[in-house]
Structures are given as C-alpha cells and as structure tokens.
Amino acid sequence: MKVGIIGSGGREHSLCLALKNSNKITNLFCFPGNAGTESIAKNIDIESEDFEKLKNYIIENQIDIIIVGPEKPLVEGIVDFLEKNNIKVFGPNKIASQLEGSKIFTKELCKKYNIPTASFGVFKNSEDTKKFLKSCKYPIVIKANGLAAGKGVYICENKEQSFQGTDEIFNGKFGEAKKILVEEFLEGEEMSFFIISDGQTYKTFCTAQDHKRVLEGDRGKNTGGMGAYSPSRLETEELNKRIIKKIIEPTLEGLKKLGVTFKGFLYAGLMIKNNEPFLIEYNVRMGDPECQTILPKLKTDFGEVIDACVNNNLKSINFDWYQEKSLSIVLCSKGYPEKYENNLEIKNLSKIYTKKNEFIFHAGTKEVEGKIYSNGGRVLNFVTRSKDLIKGRNSLVDLIKKLDWENGFFRKDIGHKIIDK
Ligand code: AMP
Ligand code: GLY
C-alpha cells in the first residue's frame, strides 16, 4: 500500500515512522515533509494549499491513501476535493472541519445538544461587544472565530485588555472578522482527549497534556506546544465515560443531523473541574506535539488502522498500547514564538544515539546536501516512552545537551505536575 502524508511538522514525522513500521506499507510520500521524513519517506515539494498539484501527483503515482496532518487544508476542504477525484483520504470533510474552523459553529452545536462548555455570547461589531464587556465579570475570554494558529484567544483580566483584544480582532489581526466570541472563563485543569473515527465507529486514542506556554513554570507567551505527556494525570475510566457521553457522542450525533460523519482524528480540548468535563475547543486532527507523544505507545499496526478507517472498517481493529507513559520535549529556535532565525545548521544530530524507547522527530528542519538546517520555530521533538518519567525526562535532557545546538532552547520542566512534586 502506498500512503501519502500532508504536512511538515513533528506530528507528520511521527505518523510517517508509525507507518514505516507497518507491514502493510510499501511506499511513503510526504508533502512537503522535513529532514526527518526525508530519511524514511519520499519528500515531494508540493505545498498543502496546492490541491490541484497534489491531486495530479497522487493519481500519477497511484498513492492509495492520503493522511492530512494539519488543520488548514482540512478546513479549506481538501478531503472533499480529493474524494471527488476518487482518492481515499483519512481526515474530516469541510463541514466536519468547522469544529475547528469556526469556534462559533462549535459553540452553537454545544448549545443545541447541551454539551457542557463555557457560557458565551456572539457579537457582530466592536460597539456591541464593548457594551457587554463594560458590565461583565472578569476574567473573561475573547476569541477570534476562525483559524488563528493558536493565537486568536485573549484571556482578559480587565476591561482595558478586553477592549484591546476586541479591537485587534475586529481590525483584522486574524483575518476579516464579522463576529467575535466572548466566553466565561473556566477554572480547572486542562486535558486533551483524542478519538479516531471512520465515520461509523469511533475508538478512544489516549489522552495527553501539553504545555503551551514558552517558559518554565507555564509562564510567558502561548506557543504551538513546548512538550507534552500522556496520559493526562486526570484520566480515569469514570471521567472517560463522562467525556464520551456528555461531549463526544452528542457532537458526533449533532454532525450526523447536519448530514455529515466524522472521519479522522478528533481532539477535544477540555477543562476538567471537580471531575466534570467542559469543552474548550475542538481540533479536527492530532495535536502537535501530542501525536508524537502518543504514537510511540501504539503497538497495533498503524497502517492497518488507517486502512480500516478509509474503508469504514475501524470496528475490526482492537487497539493494543504499551502500558508505559510517554513524554516529549520540543527543542525550539531561540526567539520562538516571536522572531527567530532559520537556516542555521544543526551539527551533532548524527552523533546522538537514542535508546530503544526514545525517539527524535523532526519538525522545522530541512536537509541540504547532507546537512541539517533549522526551518521553523519548533525544530526537533525528543520523546521517551517510560515507566519512570523522571529518568525518561532526564535522559531526553541529556540528549538535547549532547546535541548542543547553540540556537536552541527548550523547557526542562515538561510534565512537572506529574513529576516534580
Ligand atoms: P483554544 O485555542 O480555544 O484552545 O484556547 C487556547 C487556550 O486558552 C486553552 O488551551 C486554554 O488554556 C485557554 N482558554 C480558552 N478558552 C478558555 C476558557 N473559556 N476558560 C479558560 N481558559 C480558556
Ligand atoms: N498542541 C496543541 C495543538 O496541536 O493544537
């Protein structure tokens, strides 16, 4: 079976490796991939926006299945486009992708089906928004409706901050804004909950907790994710059941009533308060770095999983997982998530030896004439699967120190809530 993966991050490298280890796969392609995927797949220099070129390449090379990693092409309808051309794709279609593409779509769905979430209001202009913000209780949360690469959310402590956020959103900082979402601030602890679905059956696909803030102690600016661990420390059988009954199933039912099914990974970002789940947001894909944290725990042949999903046969798969926990640390370019330099050589990678339970996934890297260069804010992911996360994390930190990349920085405290007590 030939499989193509769309995307170029650490998530996609880990998907690639899981497929490389599958008995079913003969050829792997990555569009456009990174230096890590280059070593196990064929990188094809076509960007995910170029649907037409992608389609032509897939057909010419008889690729059997396409997996879409990132949200942007999903929200733009790549699944509908490729399926119309008789290509099998693992990922949700354009309407189902609204779960991530429009925060207001998701909130309306929550309201209609009584899915627990923060109470909210939708406003159409800055004047009405500010009228409400003058009299509301703080903190309050303001969100741009569409995709904003994790940046369109403002947690506001006071009126001034909320007015500033409102102005930035309506002035187009995250693209044209016809509406704004104002939400109650939820207290509690966050947890990421994943399912995989073929449109008919779904199965849970582990939980995780990522660390979004750039600095140790969960301080500083928000990022795409500086590291993660799996499972979440909050996970229990009872809580899982509640999440499924109160959040996942009503969502899938709600979509069905709109005439769509959900195929792909669904990632529920939750706030857990007193053991009760509230939906913060949906992502219609695996998380990054959650994907590279979770996949090394999977024992089941991932090629079989994907094949079953695109053939409506997920019910035939029984997932088998390693019992160990896992943890990832992201090595970033200095300056991330703001300005940083690209094209800096990463010299010592070939000298780094990982143990059997350790993995290095590339994210923002590229290979030129046999040398590896940085090519993004998040550059490499170091992952361990381990019974003892203290030892596991120490070992990852040692690996990063050995790499000794002068342009890199990372957080040494990933998993502090479960490790550093
Ligand atoms: P989102 O992009 O919607 O996941 O929001 C980014 C981050 O903002 C989340 O991971 C939460 O930490 C925080 N957040 C979003 N909405 C809320 C809310 N209603 N209450 C508290 N924190 C929130
Ligand atoms: N790590 C958060 C995300 O992938 O959205």
Short mmCIF file of N, CA, C and O and ligand atoms in Angstrom, two decimals, residues 103 118 141 143 153 155 183-186 190 212 271 280-281, ligand 1:
data_model
loop_
_atom_site.label_atom_id
_atom_site.label_comp_id
_atom_site.label_asym_id
_atom_site.label_seq_id
_atom_site.Cartn_x
_atom_site.Cartn_y
_atom_site.Cartn_z
N LYS A 103 -15.08 28.60 15.70
CA LYS A 103 -15.37 28.39 17.13
C LYS A 103 -16.86 28.62 17.40
O LYS A 103 -17.44 27.99 18.28
N ALA A 118 -18.12 26.58 28.27
CA ALA A 118 -18.26 27.90 28.91
C ALA A 118 -19.44 28.64 28.30
O ALA A 118 -19.65 28.56 27.08
N VAL A 141 -12.94 35.67 28.49
CA VAL A 141 -12.14 35.19 27.36
C VAL A 141 -12.75 35.69 26.06
O VAL A 141 -13.97 35.62 25.87
N LYS A 143 -12.41 35.51 21.77
CA LYS A 143 -11.79 34.67 20.74
C LYS A 143 -12.18 35.13 19.33
O LYS A 143 -13.34 35.43 19.07
N VAL A 153 -6.86 33.80 20.90
CA VAL A 153 -7.57 33.71 22.18
C VAL A 153 -6.97 34.71 23.18
O VAL A 153 -5.76 34.72 23.38
N ILE A 155 -7.18 35.92 27.11
CA ILE A 155 -7.70 35.76 28.48
C ILE A 155 -7.54 37.14 29.12
O ILE A 155 -6.42 37.61 29.32
N GLU A 183 -16.42 34.58 26.00
CA GLU A 183 -16.71 33.39 26.79
C GLU A 183 -16.44 33.60 28.27
O GLU A 183 -15.47 34.28 28.64
N GLU A 184 -17.22 32.91 29.07
CA GLU A 184 -16.94 32.81 30.51
C GLU A 184 -15.56 32.16 30.69
O GLU A 184 -15.20 31.26 29.92
N PHE A 185 -14.81 32.60 31.68
CA PHE A 185 -13.51 31.99 31.99
C PHE A 185 -13.74 30.73 32.83
O PHE A 185 -14.37 30.78 33.87
N LEU A 186 -13.24 29.61 32.34
CA LEU A 186 -13.41 28.36 33.07
C LEU A 186 -12.20 28.07 33.94
O LEU A 186 -11.07 28.18 33.47
N GLU A 190 -6.63 21.50 32.44
CA GLU A 190 -6.89 21.11 31.05
C GLU A 190 -6.46 19.67 30.77
O GLU A 190 -5.58 19.14 31.43
N LYS A 212 1.61 24.69 26.73
CA LYS A 212 1.54 25.68 25.64
C LYS A 212 2.45 26.88 25.86
O LYS A 212 2.87 27.51 24.91
N MET A 271 -11.61 21.34 29.77
CA MET A 271 -11.29 21.83 31.10
C MET A 271 -12.02 20.90 32.06
O MET A 271 -13.21 20.64 31.89
N ILE A 280 -13.49 23.10 25.78
CA ILE A 280 -12.92 24.41 25.46
C ILE A 280 -12.90 24.59 23.94
O ILE A 280 -13.30 25.62 23.42
N GLU A 281 -12.43 23.58 23.26
CA GLU A 281 -12.35 23.70 21.80
C GLU A 281 -12.18 22.32 21.19
O GLU A 281 -11.78 21.37 21.86
P1 AMP B 1 -8.10 27.45 22.42
O1 AMP B 1 -7.26 27.89 21.23
O2 AMP B 1 -9.55 27.73 22.29
O3 AMP B 1 -7.75 26.08 22.91
O4 AMP B 1 -7.57 28.36 23.62
C1 AMP B 1 -6.20 28.39 23.95
C2 AMP B 1 -6.05 28.27 25.43
O5 AMP B 1 -6.77 29.32 26.08
C3 AMP B 1 -6.67 27.00 26.00
O6 AMP B 1 -5.79 25.91 25.92
C4 AMP B 1 -6.94 27.42 27.42
O7 AMP B 1 -5.75 27.37 28.19
C5 AMP B 1 -7.33 28.86 27.29
N1 AMP B 1 -8.81 29.03 27.23
C6 AMP B 1 -9.58 29.07 26.13
N2 AMP B 1 -10.88 29.24 26.45
C7 AMP B 1 -10.93 29.29 27.79
C8 AMP B 1 -12.00 29.47 28.74
N3 AMP B 1 -13.26 29.65 28.37
N4 AMP B 1 -11.67 29.48 30.06
C9 AMP B 1 -10.38 29.34 30.45
N5 AMP B 1 -9.35 29.20 29.62
C10 AMP B 1 -9.61 29.16 28.30
#
